[in-house]
mmCIF file of C-alpha atoms and ligand atoms in Angstrom:
data_model
loop_
_atom_site.group_PDB
_atom_site.id
_atom_site.type_symbol
_atom_site.label_atom_id
_atom_site.label_comp_id
_atom_site.label_asym_id
_atom_site.label_seq_id
_atom_site.Cartn_x
_atom_site.Cartn_y
_atom_site.Cartn_z
ATOM 1 C CA UNK A 1 13.695 24.358 250.058
ATOM 2 C CA UNK A 2 15.840 27.337 248.968
ATOM 3 C CA UNK A 3 16.859 29.683 251.812
ATOM 4 C CA UNK A 4 15.216 33.020 251.206
ATOM 5 C CA UNK A 5 17.839 35.570 251.649
ATOM 6 C CA UNK A 6 15.486 38.321 250.654
ATOM 7 C CA UNK A 7 13.522 37.485 253.813
ATOM 8 C CA UNK A 8 16.494 38.211 255.916
ATOM 9 C CA UNK A 9 17.596 41.348 254.060
ATOM 10 C CA UNK A 10 15.622 43.044 251.289
ATOM 11 C CA UNK A 11 18.643 45.189 250.534
ATOM 12 C CA UNK A 12 21.065 42.317 249.775
ATOM 13 C CA UNK A 13 21.941 42.358 246.217
ATOM 14 C CA UNK A 14 25.307 40.462 245.900
ATOM 15 C CA UNK A 15 25.673 36.973 247.230
ATOM 16 C CA UNK A 16 27.161 33.627 246.445
ATOM 17 C CA UNK A 17 25.342 30.369 246.512
ATOM 18 C CA UNK A 18 25.721 26.731 245.410
ATOM 19 C CA UNK A 19 23.921 25.205 242.552
ATOM 20 C CA UNK A 20 21.590 22.409 243.619
ATOM 21 C CA UNK A 21 20.005 21.640 240.333
ATOM 22 C CA UNK A 22 20.464 22.616 236.687
ATOM 23 C CA UNK A 23 18.630 21.682 233.513
ATOM 24 C CA UNK A 24 18.111 23.071 230.018
ATOM 25 C CA UNK A 25 14.593 24.172 228.903
ATOM 26 C CA UNK A 26 14.547 25.286 225.268
ATOM 27 C CA UNK A 27 17.005 28.050 224.705
ATOM 28 C CA UNK A 28 17.037 28.731 228.471
ATOM 29 C CA UNK A 29 18.482 27.100 231.628
ATOM 30 C CA UNK A 30 16.792 26.577 234.857
ATOM 31 C CA UNK A 31 18.833 26.480 237.969
ATOM 32 C CA UNK A 32 18.019 26.109 241.569
ATOM 33 C CA UNK A 33 20.374 27.374 244.423
ATOM 34 C CA UNK A 34 20.838 26.518 248.022
ATOM 35 C CA UNK A 35 20.086 30.022 248.952
ATOM 36 C CA UNK A 36 18.713 32.978 246.931
ATOM 37 C CA UNK A 37 18.165 36.760 247.241
ATOM 38 C CA UNK A 38 15.948 36.698 243.957
ATOM 39 C CA UNK A 39 12.389 37.387 244.893
ATOM 40 C CA UNK A 40 10.178 34.931 242.939
ATOM 41 C CA UNK A 41 6.885 36.218 241.234
ATOM 42 C CA UNK A 42 4.118 35.983 243.818
ATOM 43 C CA UNK A 43 1.847 37.887 246.165
ATOM 44 C CA UNK A 44 1.082 40.438 243.478
ATOM 45 C CA UNK A 45 4.745 41.353 243.034
ATOM 46 C CA UNK A 46 6.811 40.547 239.877
ATOM 47 C CA UNK A 47 10.076 38.706 240.333
ATOM 48 C CA UNK A 48 13.536 40.132 240.509
ATOM 49 C CA UNK A 49 15.993 40.145 237.647
ATOM 50 C CA UNK A 50 19.748 40.122 237.709
ATOM 51 C CA UNK A 51 22.739 37.791 236.989
ATOM 52 C CA UNK A 52 24.123 34.438 237.959
ATOM 53 C CA UNK A 53 27.826 34.415 236.924
ATOM 54 C CA UNK A 54 27.612 35.868 233.379
ATOM 55 C CA UNK A 55 24.140 34.702 232.654
ATOM 56 C CA UNK A 56 21.039 37.032 232.900
ATOM 57 C CA UNK A 57 18.307 35.958 235.237
ATOM 58 C CA UNK A 58 15.016 36.717 233.337
ATOM 59 C CA UNK A 59 12.477 34.987 235.391
ATOM 60 C CA UNK A 60 12.208 33.620 238.929
ATOM 61 C CA UNK A 61 9.573 31.244 240.272
ATOM 62 C CA UNK A 62 8.815 29.446 243.490
ATOM 63 C CA UNK A 63 8.070 25.706 243.027
ATOM 64 C CA UNK A 64 5.447 24.111 245.142
ATOM 65 C CA UNK A 65 8.078 22.396 247.300
ATOM 66 C CA UNK A 66 9.721 25.750 248.100
ATOM 67 C CA UNK A 67 12.670 25.601 245.639
ATOM 68 C CA UNK A 68 13.360 28.986 243.931
ATOM 69 C CA UNK A 69 13.890 28.342 240.232
ATOM 70 C CA UNK A 70 15.875 30.887 238.224
ATOM 71 C CA UNK A 71 15.396 30.998 234.487
ATOM 72 C CA UNK A 72 18.607 32.135 232.580
ATOM 73 C CA UNK A 73 18.494 33.757 229.166
ATOM 74 C CA UNK A 74 21.234 31.428 227.894
ATOM 75 C CA UNK A 75 22.021 27.698 227.971
ATOM 76 C CA UNK A 76 25.355 28.046 229.774
ATOM 77 C CA UNK A 77 26.035 24.906 231.604
ATOM 78 C CA UNK A 78 26.273 24.847 235.420
ATOM 79 C CA UNK A 79 27.316 21.820 237.567
ATOM 80 C CA UNK A 80 25.658 20.862 240.673
ATOM 81 C CA UNK A 81 27.681 21.894 243.694
ATOM 82 C CA UNK A 82 29.384 24.731 241.787
ATOM 83 C CA UNK A 83 29.615 28.094 243.563
ATOM 84 C CA UNK A 84 28.099 30.964 241.692
ATOM 85 C CA UNK A 85 28.256 34.804 242.161
ATOM 86 C CA UNK A 86 24.822 36.369 241.957
ATOM 87 C CA UNK A 87 23.670 39.916 241.594
ATOM 88 C CA UNK A 88 20.046 41.228 242.045
ATOM 89 C CA UNK A 89 19.060 44.329 239.800
ATOM 90 C CA UNK A 90 18.840 46.851 242.602
ATOM 91 C CA UNK A 91 16.989 49.498 240.548
ATOM 92 C CA UNK A 92 14.185 46.948 239.827
ATOM 93 C CA UNK A 93 14.176 45.641 243.348
ATOM 94 C CA UNK A 94 13.955 49.211 244.862
ATOM 95 C CA UNK A 95 11.223 50.056 242.445
ATOM 96 C CA UNK A 96 9.173 46.925 243.522
ATOM 97 C CA UNK A 97 9.945 47.325 247.263
ATOM 98 C CA UNK A 98 8.659 50.915 247.038
ATOM 99 C CA UNK A 99 5.476 49.855 245.441
ATOM 100 C CA UNK A 100 4.968 46.914 247.682
ATOM 101 C CA UNK A 101 5.660 48.669 250.970
ATOM 102 C CA UNK A 102 3.604 51.625 249.688
ATOM 103 C CA UNK A 103 0.665 49.219 249.348
ATOM 104 C CA UNK A 104 0.925 48.251 252.986
ATOM 105 C CA UNK A 105 0.839 51.840 254.049
ATOM 106 C CA UNK A 106 -2.028 52.813 251.677
ATOM 107 C CA UNK A 107 -4.062 49.801 252.520
ATOM 108 C CA UNK A 108 -3.865 50.482 256.161
ATOM 109 C CA UNK A 109 -4.864 54.107 255.557
ATOM 110 C CA UNK A 110 -8.008 53.050 253.792
ATOM 111 C CA UNK A 111 -8.709 50.560 256.601
ATOM 112 C CA UNK A 112 -8.174 53.008 259.426
ATOM 113 C CA UNK A 113 -10.190 55.814 257.865
ATOM 114 C CA UNK A 114 -13.082 53.868 256.300
ATOM 115 C CA UNK A 115 -12.773 50.305 257.435
ATOM 116 C CA UNK A 116 -12.075 49.300 253.725
ATOM 117 C CA UNK A 117 -10.225 46.081 253.311
ATOM 118 C CA UNK A 118 -7.849 45.236 250.534
ATOM 119 C CA UNK A 119 -8.924 42.093 248.695
ATOM 120 C CA UNK A 120 -6.635 42.306 245.760
ATOM 121 C CA UNK A 121 -3.183 43.630 245.035
ATOM 122 C CA UNK A 122 -0.870 43.642 241.977
ATOM 123 C CA UNK A 123 2.050 45.530 240.688
ATOM 124 C CA UNK A 124 1.747 46.076 236.994
ATOM 125 C CA UNK A 125 4.230 47.542 234.528
ATOM 126 C CA UNK A 126 2.920 51.057 234.945
ATOM 127 C CA UNK A 127 0.952 51.253 238.193
ATOM 128 C CA UNK A 128 0.021 49.264 241.351
ATOM 129 C CA UNK A 129 -3.639 48.386 242.030
ATOM 130 C CA UNK A 130 -5.488 47.448 245.208
ATOM 131 C CA UNK A 131 -9.124 46.288 245.159
ATOM 132 C CA UNK A 132 -10.914 47.757 248.189
ATOM 133 C CA UNK A 133 -14.250 46.984 249.789
ATOM 134 C CA UNK A 134 -15.046 50.678 249.525
ATOM 135 C CA UNK A 135 -18.527 51.635 248.310
ATOM 136 C CA UNK A 136 -19.612 55.243 247.912
ATOM 137 C CA UNK A 137 -20.642 57.814 245.358
ATOM 138 C CA UNK A 138 -17.948 58.851 242.938
ATOM 139 C CA UNK A 139 -17.272 62.280 244.650
ATOM 140 C CA UNK A 140 -17.200 60.576 248.163
ATOM 141 C CA UNK A 141 -14.649 58.120 246.674
ATOM 142 C CA UNK A 142 -12.570 61.050 245.429
ATOM 143 C CA UNK A 143 -12.580 62.593 248.828
ATOM 144 C CA UNK A 144 -11.855 59.242 250.618
ATOM 145 C CA UNK A 145 -8.857 58.633 248.276
ATOM 146 C CA UNK A 146 -7.500 62.079 248.986
ATOM 147 C CA UNK A 147 -7.698 61.565 252.815
ATOM 148 C CA UNK A 148 -6.070 58.042 252.569
ATOM 149 C CA UNK A 149 -3.298 59.550 250.269
ATOM 150 C CA UNK A 150 -2.744 62.182 252.897
ATOM 151 C CA UNK A 151 -2.581 59.822 255.774
ATOM 152 C CA UNK A 152 -0.271 57.430 253.797
ATOM 153 C CA UNK A 153 2.159 60.107 252.902
ATOM 154 C CA UNK A 154 2.200 61.346 256.462
ATOM 155 C CA UNK A 155 3.407 57.903 257.450
ATOM 156 C CA UNK A 156 6.079 58.170 254.773
ATOM 157 C CA UNK A 157 7.168 61.545 255.970
ATOM 158 C CA UNK A 158 7.365 60.301 259.621
ATOM 159 C CA UNK A 159 10.107 57.867 258.339
ATOM 160 C CA UNK A 160 8.834 55.162 260.742
ATOM 161 C CA UNK A 161 10.844 51.950 261.308
ATOM 162 C CA UNK A 162 9.669 48.806 259.461
ATOM 163 C CA UNK A 163 10.374 45.600 261.326
ATOM 164 C CA UNK A 164 10.035 41.806 260.161
ATOM 165 C CA UNK A 165 8.887 39.332 262.832
ATOM 166 C CA UNK A 166 8.835 35.592 262.397
ATOM 167 C CA UNK A 167 6.103 34.332 264.802
ATOM 168 C CA UNK A 168 4.138 31.209 265.546
ATOM 169 C CA UNK A 169 0.503 31.102 264.677
ATOM 170 C CA UNK A 170 -0.380 31.505 268.380
ATOM 171 C CA UNK A 171 1.722 34.594 268.586
ATOM 172 C CA UNK A 172 0.253 35.883 265.307
ATOM 173 C CA UNK A 173 -3.316 35.499 266.751
ATOM 174 C CA UNK A 174 -2.416 38.013 269.495
ATOM 175 C CA UNK A 175 -1.152 40.642 266.931
ATOM 176 C CA UNK A 176 -3.574 43.283 265.336
ATOM 177 C CA UNK A 177 -3.038 41.780 261.856
ATOM 178 C CA UNK A 178 -4.613 43.615 258.966
ATOM 179 C CA UNK A 179 -5.453 40.416 257.118
ATOM 180 C CA UNK A 180 -5.848 36.714 257.774
ATOM 181 C CA UNK A 181 -2.750 34.662 257.218
ATOM 182 C CA UNK A 182 -2.996 31.366 255.441
ATOM 183 C CA UNK A 183 0.426 30.240 256.563
ATOM 184 C CA UNK A 184 -0.013 27.623 259.246
ATOM 185 C CA UNK A 185 3.341 26.794 260.818
ATOM 186 C CA UNK A 186 5.145 29.974 261.101
ATOM 187 C CA UNK A 187 4.094 33.434 260.094
ATOM 188 C CA UNK A 188 6.200 36.415 258.767
ATOM 189 C CA UNK A 189 4.754 39.670 259.957
ATOM 190 C CA UNK A 190 5.756 43.075 258.636
ATOM 191 C CA UNK A 191 5.195 45.800 261.201
ATOM 192 C CA UNK A 192 5.247 49.518 260.330
ATOM 193 C CA UNK A 193 5.864 51.136 263.733
ATOM 194 C CA UNK A 194 2.615 52.174 265.497
ATOM 195 C CA UNK A 195 0.656 51.793 262.188
ATOM 196 C CA UNK A 196 0.272 48.466 260.467
ATOM 197 C CA UNK A 197 0.884 44.676 261.095
ATOM 198 C CA UNK A 198 0.516 42.517 257.987
ATOM 199 C CA UNK A 199 1.595 38.938 257.362
ATOM 200 C CA UNK A 200 3.682 39.014 254.221
ATOM 201 C CA UNK A 201 6.441 37.238 252.280
ATOM 202 C CA UNK A 202 7.455 40.084 250.175
ATOM 203 C CA UNK A 203 10.395 42.568 250.088
ATOM 204 C CA UNK A 204 9.985 45.785 252.091
ATOM 205 C CA UNK A 205 11.669 49.036 252.899
ATOM 206 C CA UNK A 206 13.551 49.400 256.122
ATOM 207 C CA UNK A 207 11.950 52.652 256.947
ATOM 208 C CA UNK A 208 8.775 54.307 255.450
ATOM 209 C CA UNK A 209 10.842 57.193 254.128
ATOM 210 C CA UNK A 210 12.428 54.828 251.590
ATOM 211 C CA UNK A 211 9.068 54.264 249.912
ATOM 212 C CA UNK A 212 9.070 57.934 248.661
ATOM 213 C CA UNK A 213 5.928 59.653 247.648
ATOM 214 C CA UNK A 214 2.636 57.725 247.372
ATOM 215 C CA UNK A 215 0.512 59.195 244.586
ATOM 216 C CA UNK A 216 -2.891 57.884 243.588
ATOM 217 C CA UNK A 217 -3.340 57.988 239.720
ATOM 218 C CA UNK A 218 -7.003 57.160 239.581
ATOM 219 C CA UNK A 219 -9.665 54.572 240.503
ATOM 220 C CA UNK A 220 -12.500 52.581 238.873
ATOM 221 C CA UNK A 221 -15.179 50.161 239.963
ATOM 222 C CA UNK A 222 -14.047 46.585 239.345
ATOM 223 C CA UNK A 223 -15.337 43.234 240.667
ATOM 224 C CA UNK A 224 -17.936 45.135 242.671
ATOM 225 C CA UNK A 225 -14.958 46.846 244.571
ATOM 226 C CA UNK A 226 -13.099 50.125 244.251
ATOM 227 C CA UNK A 227 -9.789 49.580 242.376
ATOM 228 C CA UNK A 228 -7.322 52.288 243.253
ATOM 229 C CA UNK A 229 -4.199 52.764 240.962
ATOM 230 C CA UNK A 230 -1.217 54.436 242.622
ATOM 231 C CA UNK A 231 2.561 54.899 242.203
ATOM 232 C CA UNK A 232 5.293 55.084 244.873
ATOM 233 C CA UNK A 233 8.831 56.396 244.838
ATOM 234 C CA UNK A 234 10.696 56.378 241.592
ATOM 235 C CA UNK A 235 7.540 55.583 239.697
ATOM 236 C CA UNK A 236 5.822 58.588 241.363
ATOM 237 C CA UNK A 237 8.799 60.732 240.273
ATOM 238 C CA UNK A 238 8.749 59.448 236.744
ATOM 239 C CA UNK A 239 5.004 60.118 236.603
ATOM 240 C CA UNK A 240 5.421 63.635 238.009
ATOM 241 C CA UNK A 241 8.011 64.487 235.415
ATOM 242 C CA UNK A 242 5.781 63.227 232.666
ATOM 243 C CA UNK A 243 2.728 65.049 233.935
ATOM 244 C CA UNK A 244 4.913 68.179 234.492
ATOM 245 C CA UNK A 245 6.338 68.086 230.965
ATOM 246 C CA UNK A 246 2.805 67.622 229.550
ATOM 247 C CA UNK A 247 1.229 70.533 231.382
ATOM 248 C CA UNK A 248 4.247 72.801 230.587
ATOM 249 C CA UNK A 249 3.908 71.989 226.901
ATOM 250 C CA UNK A 250 0.335 72.866 227.011
ATOM 251 C CA UNK A 251 0.933 76.175 228.883
ATOM 252 C CA UNK A 252 3.645 77.109 226.335
ATOM 253 C CA UNK A 253 1.158 76.674 223.525
ATOM 254 C CA UNK A 254 -1.021 79.365 225.178
ATOM 255 C CA UNK A 255 1.908 81.443 226.327
ATOM 256 C CA UNK A 256 0.600 81.264 229.929
ATOM 257 C CA UNK A 257 1.977 79.910 233.203
ATOM 258 C CA UNK A 258 1.201 76.261 233.944
ATOM 259 C CA UNK A 259 -1.439 77.408 236.673
ATOM 260 C CA UNK A 260 -3.413 78.740 233.814
ATOM 261 C CA UNK A 261 -3.131 75.792 231.399
ATOM 262 C CA UNK A 262 -6.431 74.197 232.340
ATOM 263 C CA UNK A 263 -8.459 77.416 232.109
ATOM 264 C CA UNK A 264 -6.755 78.145 228.745
ATOM 265 C CA UNK A 265 -7.765 74.837 227.404
ATOM 266 C CA UNK A 266 -11.357 75.266 228.643
ATOM 267 C CA UNK A 267 -11.591 78.620 227.074
ATOM 268 C CA UNK A 268 -10.334 77.216 223.738
ATOM 269 C CA UNK A 269 -12.820 74.387 223.841
ATOM 270 C CA UNK A 270 -15.713 76.811 224.524
ATOM 271 C CA UNK A 271 -14.415 79.144 221.670
ATOM 272 C CA UNK A 272 -14.261 76.075 219.381
ATOM 273 C CA UNK A 273 -17.844 75.138 220.177
ATOM 274 C CA UNK A 274 -18.962 78.632 219.442
ATOM 275 C CA UNK A 275 -17.095 78.718 216.131
ATOM 276 C CA UNK A 276 -18.264 75.390 215.033
ATOM 277 C CA UNK A 277 -21.843 76.504 215.571
ATOM 278 C CA UNK A 278 -21.154 79.730 213.644
ATOM 279 C CA UNK A 279 -19.411 77.793 210.818
ATOM 280 C CA UNK A 280 -22.395 75.613 210.564
ATOM 281 C CA UNK A 281 -24.750 78.591 210.192
ATOM 282 C CA UNK A 282 -22.500 80.256 207.624
ATOM 283 C CA UNK A 283 -22.096 76.944 205.719
ATOM 284 C CA UNK A 284 -25.973 76.848 205.445
ATOM 285 C CA UNK A 285 -26.076 80.440 204.108
ATOM 286 C CA UNK A 286 -23.152 79.698 201.602
ATOM 287 C CA UNK A 287 -24.883 76.569 200.331
ATOM 288 C CA UNK A 288 -28.002 78.502 199.640
ATOM 289 C CA UNK A 289 -26.210 81.064 197.623
ATOM 290 C CA UNK A 290 -24.125 78.596 195.782
ATOM 291 C CA UNK A 291 -27.222 76.415 195.033
ATOM 292 C CA UNK A 292 -28.980 79.463 193.659
ATOM 293 C CA UNK A 293 -26.045 80.341 191.347
ATOM 294 C CA UNK A 294 -25.653 76.795 190.072
ATOM 295 C CA UNK A 295 -29.297 76.495 189.219
ATOM 296 C CA UNK A 296 -29.261 79.909 187.504
ATOM 297 C CA UNK A 297 -26.255 78.769 185.370
ATOM 298 C CA UNK A 298 -27.664 75.390 184.334
ATOM 299 C CA UNK A 299 -29.592 74.971 181.045
ATOM 300 C CA UNK A 300 -32.838 73.200 181.566
ATOM 301 C CA UNK A 301 -33.260 69.963 179.483
ATOM 302 C CA UNK A 302 -36.788 69.147 178.977
ATOM 303 C CA UNK A 303 -37.718 71.193 181.889
ATOM 304 C CA UNK A 304 -35.156 69.626 184.230
ATOM 305 C CA UNK A 305 -31.898 71.243 185.461
ATOM 306 C CA UNK A 306 -29.128 68.657 186.014
ATOM 307 C CA UNK A 307 -26.406 70.111 188.149
ATOM 308 C CA UNK A 308 -23.358 67.832 187.682
ATOM 309 C CA UNK A 309 -20.248 69.050 189.731
ATOM 310 C CA UNK A 310 -16.965 67.385 190.764
ATOM 311 C CA UNK A 311 -15.194 69.260 193.637
ATOM 312 C CA UNK A 312 -11.610 68.689 194.553
ATOM 313 C CA UNK A 313 -11.835 68.339 198.339
ATOM 314 C CA UNK A 314 -15.300 68.841 199.758
ATOM 315 C CA UNK A 315 -16.304 66.379 202.527
ATOM 316 C CA UNK A 316 -19.608 64.379 202.243
ATOM 317 C CA UNK A 317 -21.361 66.735 204.741
ATOM 318 C CA UNK A 318 -20.708 69.696 202.430
ATOM 319 C CA UNK A 319 -21.847 67.793 199.429
ATOM 320 C CA UNK A 320 -25.086 66.835 201.215
ATOM 321 C CA UNK A 321 -25.749 70.269 202.388
ATOM 322 C CA UNK A 322 -25.415 71.661 198.878
ATOM 323 C CA UNK A 323 -27.433 68.818 197.357
ATOM 324 C CA UNK A 324 -30.339 69.437 199.782
ATOM 325 C CA UNK A 325 -30.359 73.152 198.916
ATOM 326 C CA UNK A 326 -30.245 72.484 195.152
ATOM 327 C CA UNK A 327 -33.342 70.208 195.261
ATOM 328 C CA UNK A 328 -35.410 72.459 197.627
ATOM 329 C CA UNK A 329 -37.208 73.664 194.574
ATOM 330 C CA UNK A 330 -38.759 71.801 191.698
ATOM 331 C CA UNK A 331 -37.145 70.298 188.642
ATOM 332 C CA UNK A 332 -33.562 69.927 189.790
ATOM 333 C CA UNK A 333 -31.292 66.764 189.796
ATOM 334 C CA UNK A 334 -28.006 67.141 191.707
ATOM 335 C CA UNK A 335 -25.111 64.879 190.795
ATOM 336 C CA UNK A 336 -22.320 65.948 193.180
ATOM 337 C CA UNK A 337 -18.895 64.432 193.746
ATOM 338 C CA UNK A 338 -15.593 65.107 195.484
ATOM 339 C CA UNK A 339 -12.233 63.610 195.379
ATOM 340 C CA UNK A 340 -11.526 64.161 199.128
ATOM 341 C CA UNK A 341 -8.616 62.146 200.463
ATOM 342 C CA UNK A 342 -7.898 60.283 197.242
ATOM 343 C CA UNK A 343 -11.442 58.689 197.339
ATOM 344 C CA UNK A 344 -14.403 59.505 195.074
ATOM 345 C CA UNK A 345 -17.435 60.498 197.118
ATOM 346 C CA UNK A 346 -20.865 60.929 195.585
ATOM 347 C CA UNK A 347 -24.053 62.474 196.628
ATOM 348 C CA UNK A 348 -27.173 62.397 194.215
ATOM 349 C CA UNK A 349 -30.479 64.125 194.967
ATOM 350 C CA UNK A 350 -33.545 65.131 193.057
ATOM 351 C CA UNK A 351 -36.503 67.564 193.578
ATOM 352 C CA UNK A 352 -39.642 65.875 195.043
ATOM 353 C CA UNK A 353 -41.594 66.501 191.853
ATOM 354 C CA UNK A 354 -39.292 64.339 189.716
ATOM 355 C CA UNK A 355 -39.204 60.543 189.495
ATOM 356 C CA UNK A 356 -35.570 59.536 188.591
ATOM 357 C CA UNK A 357 -34.327 56.902 190.916
ATOM 358 C CA UNK A 358 -31.092 58.249 192.668
ATOM 359 C CA UNK A 359 -30.675 54.909 194.495
ATOM 360 C CA UNK A 360 -30.362 53.031 191.171
ATOM 361 C CA UNK A 361 -28.199 55.728 189.604
ATOM 362 C CA UNK A 362 -25.854 55.709 192.674
ATOM 363 C CA UNK A 363 -25.444 51.938 192.426
ATOM 364 C CA UNK A 364 -24.506 52.190 188.708
ATOM 365 C CA UNK A 365 -21.992 54.907 189.483
ATOM 366 C CA UNK A 366 -20.353 53.270 192.317
ATOM 367 C CA UNK A 367 -19.895 49.957 190.469
ATOM 368 C CA UNK A 368 -17.660 51.933 188.020
ATOM 369 C CA UNK A 369 -15.766 53.534 190.854
ATOM 370 C CA UNK A 370 -15.139 50.111 192.453
ATOM 371 C CA UNK A 371 -17.062 51.054 195.505
ATOM 372 C CA UNK A 372 -20.493 50.922 197.147
ATOM 373 C CA UNK A 373 -23.499 53.181 197.686
ATOM 374 C CA UNK A 374 -27.165 53.565 197.838
ATOM 375 C CA UNK A 375 -30.116 55.313 199.485
ATOM 376 C CA UNK A 376 -33.611 56.360 198.702
ATOM 377 C CA UNK A 377 -35.176 57.161 195.368
ATOM 378 C CA UNK A 378 -34.734 60.948 196.032
ATOM 379 C CA UNK A 379 -31.420 60.871 197.891
ATOM 380 C CA UNK A 380 -28.409 58.588 197.723
ATOM 381 C CA UNK A 381 -24.697 58.610 198.638
ATOM 382 C CA UNK A 382 -21.703 56.490 197.893
ATOM 383 C CA UNK A 383 -18.234 56.292 196.733
ATOM 384 C CA UNK A 384 -15.201 54.246 195.571
ATOM 385 C CA UNK A 385 -11.481 54.205 195.237
ATOM 386 C CA UNK A 386 -11.272 54.651 191.257
ATOM 387 C CA UNK A 387 -11.098 58.536 191.282
ATOM 388 C CA UNK A 388 -9.912 58.537 187.687
ATOM 389 C CA UNK A 389 -13.322 56.985 186.607
ATOM 390 C CA UNK A 390 -15.225 59.917 188.311
ATOM 391 C CA UNK A 391 -15.934 61.976 185.109
ATOM 392 C CA UNK A 392 -17.045 58.967 183.044
ATOM 393 C CA UNK A 393 -19.212 57.637 185.940
ATOM 394 C CA UNK A 394 -21.025 60.924 186.463
ATOM 395 C CA UNK A 395 -21.249 61.561 182.681
ATOM 396 C CA UNK A 396 -22.924 58.149 182.119
ATOM 397 C CA UNK A 397 -25.432 58.670 184.879
ATOM 398 C CA UNK A 398 -26.121 62.259 183.692
ATOM 399 C CA UNK A 399 -27.126 61.077 180.239
ATOM 400 C CA UNK A 400 -29.738 58.543 181.495
ATOM 401 C CA UNK A 401 -31.892 61.109 183.242
HETATM 402 ZN ZN1 LIG B 501 4.455 43.021 252.022
#
């Protein structure tokens, strides 16, 4: 078994140790030491990184027999018995220690206030998650989270002492532990003064102030529990900066203070809805007028007016609107196209009193355009990538009516 130096001192980053095993694995090397301050992945917390001599430690795992195995990014050879100089990346350790200790504090807050137990815990790349036995309506959960966040941060601001106890299972049974321990011989208990007792093998702060701000990012229902996402310390600071930059950028666009950013966006969205509604109304009127002019200008052939038009950049909705207005009356066939976005788009329609098959015509035209299309006998739409064939395709279709 490797001696766990991180159990004795979570702030120890430089240490020396002796190599007890060393073997190559692909392009990497795995080495075991007699003692290690590198925390191995486990208990919801990712491992430490750092260096052993000149080699980078990229992964650390605990073997079933208690050996801590360090994966190095190179195949530098190490001999058994050799003394090595090790360094744990402190920035990463502190980041993990803050999230992990913050979890103890926040979990106890949910337990104290609502009797909600923490059934799952994991630190991910961006946030930390806890799965709570907390069931309520969404607005009640929001309020519960606010209260737990308030209590947890109060504990941080108190800067309470955090103590580590190694106790026997009998001694552990007498402690007000927050969760059951599965360790049978000896139990490591983390005490947050006058607040929380939890069995845990992780790395913790020395005082609650070291955790920094505990900020809940959001929550969701998962596995029939409430999953709360939160950030502590450096992560909370990074997130605050990002959120601050974002809201400032929005406020600047409206030339208002950040307090007014949200109401400015709401006003803009309302205005946008109103304008969209008005634009639709006006488009309807314009389509009617345009349809009237196109019909007037078209020469009837055998009593039928064929309106054939290729527009540069109208979207399909505009084409459809115009086509419908064109065929509102009798004896009109509308063959409309657009080159919007480098693609040929087609809408064919005919008056109800005519019998030409728009679906069949559309299929013929789309074939030439290298695309697909279809619809009903009186209305069809389609398109294709061969924009240069558009004139020919429409011309051909027009002559068959
Ligand atoms: Zn812990």
